[in-house]
Amino acid sequence: MCICVNCRHVHNCVTYHLIQKQHNYRYNKKIISTYFIPKETLINININYIDKSIYFDWDLMECLSFVEIPGSWIN
């Protein structure tokens, strides 16, 4: 699971938006006015084979800029 969901920076983090893009997440098309660039992130990419197709699952596992605020993704 991506740690971004409970992070204060989830709405303007460039790494989180990269992960959304890799998941083909389409609902959030708005342009971010203030970008946040996190420090020392570690992204885990799992490769899954389903019905002779390859799927990638991207998750942010570590981030030195993580500031926990549970439920900050709800907005």
Short mmCIF file of C-alpha atoms in Angstrom, two decimals:
data_model
loop_
_atom_site.label_atom_id
_atom_site.label_comp_id
_atom_site.label_asym_id
_atom_site.label_seq_id
_atom_site.Cartn_x
_atom_site.Cartn_y
_atom_site.Cartn_z
CA MET A 1 0.00 0.00 0.00
CA CYS A 2 1.23 3.46 -0.88
CA ILE A 3 2.07 5.51 2.23
CA CYS A 4 0.93 8.67 0.44
CA VAL A 5 -2.72 8.30 1.44
CA ASN A 6 -2.07 9.59 4.97
CA CYS A 7 0.55 12.19 4.05
CA ARG A 8 0.08 15.93 4.39
CA HIS A 9 1.58 16.43 0.92
CA VAL A 10 -0.66 13.97 -0.97
CA HIS A 11 -2.48 16.68 -2.98
CA ASN A 12 0.58 18.42 -4.43
CA CYS A 13 3.36 15.80 -4.34
CA VAL A 14 5.01 15.16 -7.71
CA THR A 15 5.91 11.57 -6.77
CA TYR A 16 2.33 10.73 -5.79
CA HIS A 17 1.04 12.18 -9.06
CA LEU A 18 3.62 10.10 -10.96
CA ILE A 19 2.27 6.99 -9.23
CA GLN A 20 -1.31 8.01 -10.07
CA LYS A 21 -0.29 8.44 -13.70
CA GLN A 22 1.32 5.00 -13.77
CA HIS A 23 -1.93 3.52 -12.42
CA ASN A 24 -3.81 5.31 -15.23
CA TYR A 25 -5.73 7.25 -12.59
CA ARG A 26 -7.90 9.64 -14.61
CA TYR A 27 -10.27 11.47 -12.29
CA ASN A 28 -7.78 14.10 -11.07
CA LYS A 29 -7.05 16.23 -14.15
CA LYS A 30 -6.60 19.54 -12.34
CA ILE A 31 -3.28 21.32 -12.62
CA ILE A 32 -1.27 21.56 -9.42
CA SER A 33 -0.34 25.16 -8.65
CA THR A 34 2.28 24.41 -5.97
CA TYR A 35 4.41 21.34 -6.50
CA PHE A 36 6.03 19.55 -3.60
CA ILE A 37 9.17 17.54 -4.36
CA PRO A 38 9.77 14.94 -1.64
CA LYS A 39 13.18 13.84 -0.40
CA GLU A 40 14.58 10.33 -0.81
CA THR A 41 11.58 8.35 -1.92
CA LEU A 42 11.56 4.60 -2.46
CA ILE A 43 9.07 3.27 -4.99
CA ASN A 44 8.28 -0.44 -5.17
CA ILE A 45 7.05 -1.76 -8.53
CA ASN A 46 5.42 -5.18 -8.53
CA ILE A 47 5.07 -7.02 -11.82
CA ASN A 48 1.93 -9.15 -12.13
CA TYR A 49 0.95 -11.54 -14.89
CA ILE A 50 -2.80 -11.94 -15.40
CA ASP A 51 -4.28 -13.71 -18.43
CA LYS A 52 -1.04 -13.40 -20.43
CA SER A 53 -0.89 -9.66 -19.74
CA ILE A 54 1.64 -7.79 -17.65
CA TYR A 55 0.48 -5.30 -15.01
CA PHE A 56 2.63 -3.02 -12.88
CA ASP A 57 1.62 -2.03 -9.36
CA TRP A 58 3.41 1.11 -8.13
CA ASP A 59 3.63 1.88 -4.41
CA LEU A 60 5.61 4.47 -2.49
CA MET A 61 7.23 2.59 0.39
CA GLU A 62 9.50 5.20 2.00
CA CYS A 63 9.74 8.98 1.92
CA LEU A 64 11.76 11.25 4.19
CA SER A 65 9.23 14.04 3.61
CA PHE A 66 6.29 11.98 4.92
CA VAL A 67 4.18 13.89 7.46
CA GLU A 68 1.31 11.78 8.76
CA ILE A 69 -2.14 13.30 8.79
CA PRO A 70 -4.65 10.42 8.70
CA GLY A 71 -7.44 10.97 6.19
CA SER A 72 -5.73 13.84 4.34
CA TRP A 73 -6.54 12.12 1.01
CA ILE A 74 -10.30 12.41 1.60
CA ASN A 75 -10.64 15.96 0.24
#
